[in-house]
């Protein structure tokens, strides 16, 4: 199960990144969430042939990354998971939308190509935005934001417990799998006929664990109240950053900078 | 302090885990609960905290009989430290985990913060407060688990194998912590040397019944008794015999 190991490793390293202490990390989680959401809205608001605007928006992540001390490689590695899906979705554009828009040195650029590029860039930018948010904000603080907008307590508890026990569960799955491999002889992966036993065992163990956790909660007075994630107050810096970031986004979104620059440079 | 009277427990699948257990734990005493695997130690601790309701018999804590009605308030007097700290630490951070019980016992923010502070200082884990439980070492987890129970100032502490899965140093630390806690303790364990070092009294279970009880320094060195309960002498006593 090396795949599970890598997945866990990645989760771990995202967590490690989110615990750094840079100006981006120190920003209020709600502010970061709002900026991320607006950024994503800006990105997806462009129509499928508007590449110029998208490219200007692409500058922002490259400003945030060094500020937050997040290595580009960390983002790229995780992005590779999302891109194949985008590629699949975008490729039909190349095939069906073959009307020419303009020529670059005799090479015909079609609408399909523009649309293809825009799907890929949109995916890359939205995924990057989310990745930057989660690698600069600890999961618990994000949950605090979710809680502040009054999502149900049960959901918050579910999410917290999931994040708490995912490592335990993966470790258990891992050791079950190792134990299986050691005695399964020369087979690759898990044989279908053994799958039921393995998964069943894992399920049973999870149920037992859930029971023990529930008991443990009761033994400390659990009455349905799970600790409310406390969220710090928004500071002046936070508000200033929010206003600044939103203004920059507004400028980038509504003033066609790329085109203006092009005009200034080439005409 | 804690009295069990003729307790019998049978699991739904028919396993008779405890039968006719009667014992007294005196205030301020540290008692070891010994017994081979499956002797019923964990079951006994669960009965004391109301997790399992006995089929027969009474649990009396501080003169109050445990009933269905008051079962949900026992936890404030009897704190349990479970065998696996991963089961016990279910919050996102150490701080929240330790505060959990305090808040539930009706303390306000200020009192909770104060209680958490006192508990972490006692267990020397102040530096771990903002950490996530899954990132702690075994020994650290164990100490956090103990702190999470201590915040509510229970009068008796029930511990299920507090030294299992620990390396020698972490084990030593846990033992030192327990030695310095001025509360009544009932410690289920396979660690005979810890029992000898910490406890003045021991209770030996065998197949769900009390097989022997008495002073630690008498029972733990009685080779014949220990062997027939399926146990071994503490290492230190084994060495004396060899020489
Ligand atoms: N949930 C359960 N359902 C059925 N039988 C159980 C259950 N839990 C424990 N038992 C049985 O009850 C008996 C006592 O178990 P218990 O866990 O109390 O022993 P223990 O002394 O704590 O053992 P160990 O040293 O291995 O922890 C055992 O025979 C066990 O198989
Ligand atoms: Mg046990």
Coordinates of C-alpha atoms in Angstrom, one line a residue, chain B:
Chain B
X1 CA -14.1 5.3 49.1
X2 CA -14.9 2.8 46.4
X3 CA -16.8 -0.4 47.3
X4 CA -17.8 -3.2 45.0
X5 CA -20.3 -5.6 46.4
X6 CA -20.9 -9.0 44.8
X7 CA -20.5 -7.7 41.2
X8 CA -21.3 -10.1 38.4
X9 CA -21.0 -9.2 34.7
X10 CA -21.8 -11.4 31.7
X11 CA -21.2 -10.1 28.2
X12 CA -24.1 -10.4 25.7
X13 CA -22.2 -13.2 24.0
X14 CA -22.4 -15.3 27.2
X15 CA -18.8 -14.7 28.4
X16 CA -18.9 -14.5 32.2
X17 CA -16.3 -11.7 32.7
X18 CA -16.8 -11.1 36.4
X19 CA -18.5 -13.1 39.1
X20 CA -19.1 -12.2 42.7
X21 CA -16.5 -9.6 43.1
X22 CA -16.3 -7.8 46.4
X23 CA -13.7 -5.3 47.2
X24 CA -12.9 -2.1 49.0
X25 CA -10.6 0.7 48.0
X26 CA -9.5 3.0 50.8
X27 CA -9.1 6.7 50.4
X28 CA -5.6 7.8 49.5
X29 CA -4.5 4.3 48.7
X30 CA -2.8 3.2 45.5
X31 CA -4.0 -0.3 44.6
X32 CA -2.8 -2.5 41.7
X33 CA -5.3 -4.7 39.9
X34 CA -3.5 -7.7 38.6
X35 CA -4.5 -10.7 36.5
X36 CA -3.6 -12.6 33.4
X37 CA -5.1 -11.6 30.0
X38 CA -8.8 -11.9 30.1
X39 CA -9.0 -12.0 33.9
X40 CA -11.5 -9.2 33.8
X41 CA -9.4 -6.1 34.8
X42 CA -10.7 -3.8 32.1
X43 CA -14.3 -5.0 32.7
X44 CA -13.9 -4.2 36.4
X45 CA -12.8 -0.7 35.6
X46 CA -15.7 -0.2 33.2
X47 CA -18.1 -1.3 35.9
X48 CA -16.6 1.3 38.3
X49 CA -17.3 4.1 35.9
X50 CA -20.8 3.0 34.8
X51 CA -19.8 2.2 31.2
X52 CA -20.9 -1.4 31.9
X53 CA -23.8 -2.0 34.2
X54 CA -23.3 -5.1 36.3
X55 CA -26.0 -7.8 36.1
X56 CA -25.7 -8.2 39.8
X57 CA -24.2 -6.3 42.8
X58 CA -23.6 -2.7 43.7
X59 CA -20.9 -0.1 43.1
X60 CA -20.7 2.4 45.9
X61 CA -18.6 5.5 45.4
X62 CA -18.1 7.8 48.4
X63 CA -21.2 6.3 50.1
X64 CA -23.4 6.8 47.0
X65 CA -24.7 3.8 45.2
X66 CA -24.3 3.9 41.4
X67 CA -27.7 3.8 39.7
X68 CA -29.0 4.4 36.2
X69 CA -30.0 7.9 37.3
X70 CA -26.6 9.1 38.7
X71 CA -24.5 7.1 36.2
X72 CA -23.9 10.2 34.1
X73 CA -22.4 12.1 37.0
X74 CA -19.9 9.5 38.2
X75 CA -17.2 10.7 35.9
X76 CA -16.6 13.8 38.0
X77 CA -15.6 11.7 40.9
X78 CA -14.0 8.7 39.2
X79 CA -11.6 9.6 36.3
X80 CA -10.7 6.9 33.9
X81 CA -7.5 6.7 31.9
X82 CA -8.1 4.3 29.1
X83 CA -5.5 1.8 27.9
X84 CA -5.2 3.4 24.5
X85 CA -4.7 7.1 24.7
X86 CA -5.8 7.4 21.0
X87 CA -9.3 6.5 22.2
X88 CA -9.1 9.0 25.0
X89 CA -7.8 12.0 23.1
X90 CA -10.5 12.9 20.6
X91 CA -10.2 16.6 20.2
X92 CA -8.2 18.6 17.7
X93 CA -5.6 20.0 20.1
X94 CA -4.2 19.0 23.5
X95 CA -5.5 22.2 25.0
X96 CA -9.1 21.4 23.9
X97 CA -8.8 17.8 25.1
X98 CA -7.7 18.8 28.5
X99 CA -10.4 21.5 28.7
X100 CA -13.1 19.1 27.6
X101 CA -13.9 17.6 31.0
X102 CA -13.5 20.9 32.8
X103 CA -16.0 22.6 30.6
X104 CA -18.5 19.7 31.0
X105 CA -18.2 19.9 34.7
X106 CA -19.6 23.4 34.6
X107 CA -16.5 25.5 35.0
X108 CA -16.6 28.8 33.2
X109 CA -13.9 30.0 30.8
X110 CA -11.7 31.4 33.4
X111 CA -11.9 28.4 35.8
X112 CA -11.3 26.1 32.9
X113 CA -8.2 27.9 31.8
X114 CA -7.0 27.9 35.4
X115 CA -7.7 24.1 35.8
X116 CA -6.0 23.3 32.5
X117 CA -3.0 25.3 33.6
X118 CA -2.7 23.5 36.9
X119 CA -3.0 20.1 35.3
X120 CA -0.4 20.7 32.6
X121 CA 2.0 22.1 35.1
X122 CA 1.6 19.0 37.3
X123 CA 2.3 16.7 34.3
X124 CA 4.9 19.0 32.7
X125 CA 3.2 19.2 29.4
X126 CA 2.8 22.9 29.1
X127 CA 4.8 22.9 25.8
X128 CA 2.4 20.5 24.2
X129 CA -0.8 22.6 24.6
X130 CA -1.2 23.7 21.0
X131 CA -0.1 20.4 19.5
X132 CA -2.4 17.9 17.8
X133 CA -2.8 14.6 19.7
X134 CA -1.8 12.5 16.8
X135 CA 1.6 14.1 16.7
X136 CA 2.6 13.2 20.2
X137 CA 4.8 10.3 21.3
X138 CA 3.4 7.5 23.3
X139 CA 4.6 8.9 26.6
X140 CA 3.4 12.3 25.9
X141 CA 0.0 11.0 24.9
X142 CA -0.3 9.1 28.1
X143 CA 0.6 12.2 30.2
X144 CA -2.0 14.3 28.2
X145 CA -4.6 11.5 28.8
X146 CA -3.9 11.7 32.6
X147 CA -4.1 15.5 32.5
X148 CA -7.4 15.3 30.7
X149 CA -8.8 13.4 33.6
X150 CA -7.1 15.3 36.4
X151 CA -8.6 18.7 35.4
X152 CA -11.9 17.9 37.1
X153 CA -10.1 16.8 40.3
X154 CA -11.5 13.3 40.5
X155 CA -11.3 11.7 43.9
X156 CA -10.3 8.4 42.5
X157 CA -8.3 7.7 39.4
X158 CA -8.8 4.4 37.4
X159 CA -6.0 3.6 35.1
X160 CA -6.0 0.7 32.5
X161 CA -2.4 -0.4 31.8
X162 CA -0.8 3.0 32.0
X163 CA 2.6 1.7 31.1
X164 CA 1.7 -0.4 28.1
X165 CA 3.4 0.5 24.7
X166 CA 5.9 2.7 26.4
X167 CA 9.7 2.7 26.2
X168 CA 11.6 2.5 29.5
X169 CA 12.0 6.2 29.9
X170 CA 8.4 7.1 29.1
X171 CA 7.4 4.3 31.5
X172 CA 9.5 5.8 34.2
X173 CA 8.0 9.2 33.6
X174 CA 4.5 7.9 33.9
X175 CA 5.3 6.0 37.1
X176 CA 6.9 9.2 38.6
X177 CA 3.8 11.2 37.7
X178 CA 1.5 8.6 39.3
X179 CA 3.7 8.4 42.4
X180 CA 3.4 12.2 42.9
X181 CA -0.4 12.4 42.5
X182 CA -2.1 12.7 45.8
X183 CA -5.3 10.9 44.7
X184 CA -6.7 7.4 45.3
X185 CA -5.6 5.2 42.4
X186 CA -6.7 1.9 41.1
X187 CA -4.2 0.7 38.5
X188 CA -4.9 -2.3 36.2
X189 CA -1.6 -3.6 35.0
X190 CA 0.7 -6.3 33.8
X191 CA 3.7 -4.4 35.0
X192 CA 4.6 -6.1 38.3
X193 CA 7.5 -3.9 39.0
X194 CA 5.4 -0.8 38.7
X195 CA 2.9 -2.4 41.0
X196 CA 5.6 -3.1 43.6
X197 CA 7.0 0.4 43.2
X198 CA 3.8 2.3 43.4
X199 CA 1.1 0.4 45.2
X200 CA 0.7 -0.6 48.8
X201 CA -2.1 -3.0 48.1
X202 CA -2.8 -5.4 45.3
X203 CA -5.9 -7.3 44.1
X204 CA -5.3 -10.3 42.0
X205 CA -8.1 -11.4 39.6
X206 CA -8.3 -14.8 38.1
X207 CA -11.0 -15.8 35.6
X208 CA -13.4 -13.1 36.8
X209 CA -13.0 -13.7 40.5
X210 CA -10.8 -12.1 43.2
X211 CA -8.1 -14.7 43.7
X212 CA -6.1 -12.8 46.3
X213 CA -5.8 -9.4 47.8
X214 CA -3.5 -7.8 50.4
X215 CA -0.3 -6.0 50.9
X216 CA 1.8 -5.6 47.8
X217 CA 5.0 -6.5 49.5
X218 CA 3.5 -9.8 50.6
X219 CA 1.5 -10.9 47.6
X220 CA 3.9 -9.9 44.8
X221 CA 6.8 -11.9 46.3
X222 CA 4.7 -15.0 46.9
X223 CA 5.9 -17.2 44.0
X224 CA 3.3 -19.9 44.4
X225 CA 0.4 -17.6 44.6
X226 CA 1.5 -15.5 41.6
X227 CA 2.1 -18.6 39.5
X228 CA -1.3 -20.1 40.1
X229 CA -2.9 -16.7 39.1
X230 CA -1.0 -17.0 35.9
X231 CA 1.4 -14.2 36.8
X232 CA 5.1 -13.7 37.2
X233 CA 7.1 -12.2 40.0
X234 CA 8.4 -8.7 39.6
X235 CA 11.8 -8.8 37.9
X236 CA 13.6 -7.5 40.9
X237 CA 12.3 -10.4 43.0
X238 CA 13.2 -12.9 40.3
X239 CA 16.8 -11.7 40.5
X240 CA 16.9 -12.2 44.2
X241 CA 15.8 -15.7 43.9
X242 CA 18.4 -16.6 41.2
X243 CA 21.3 -15.4 43.4

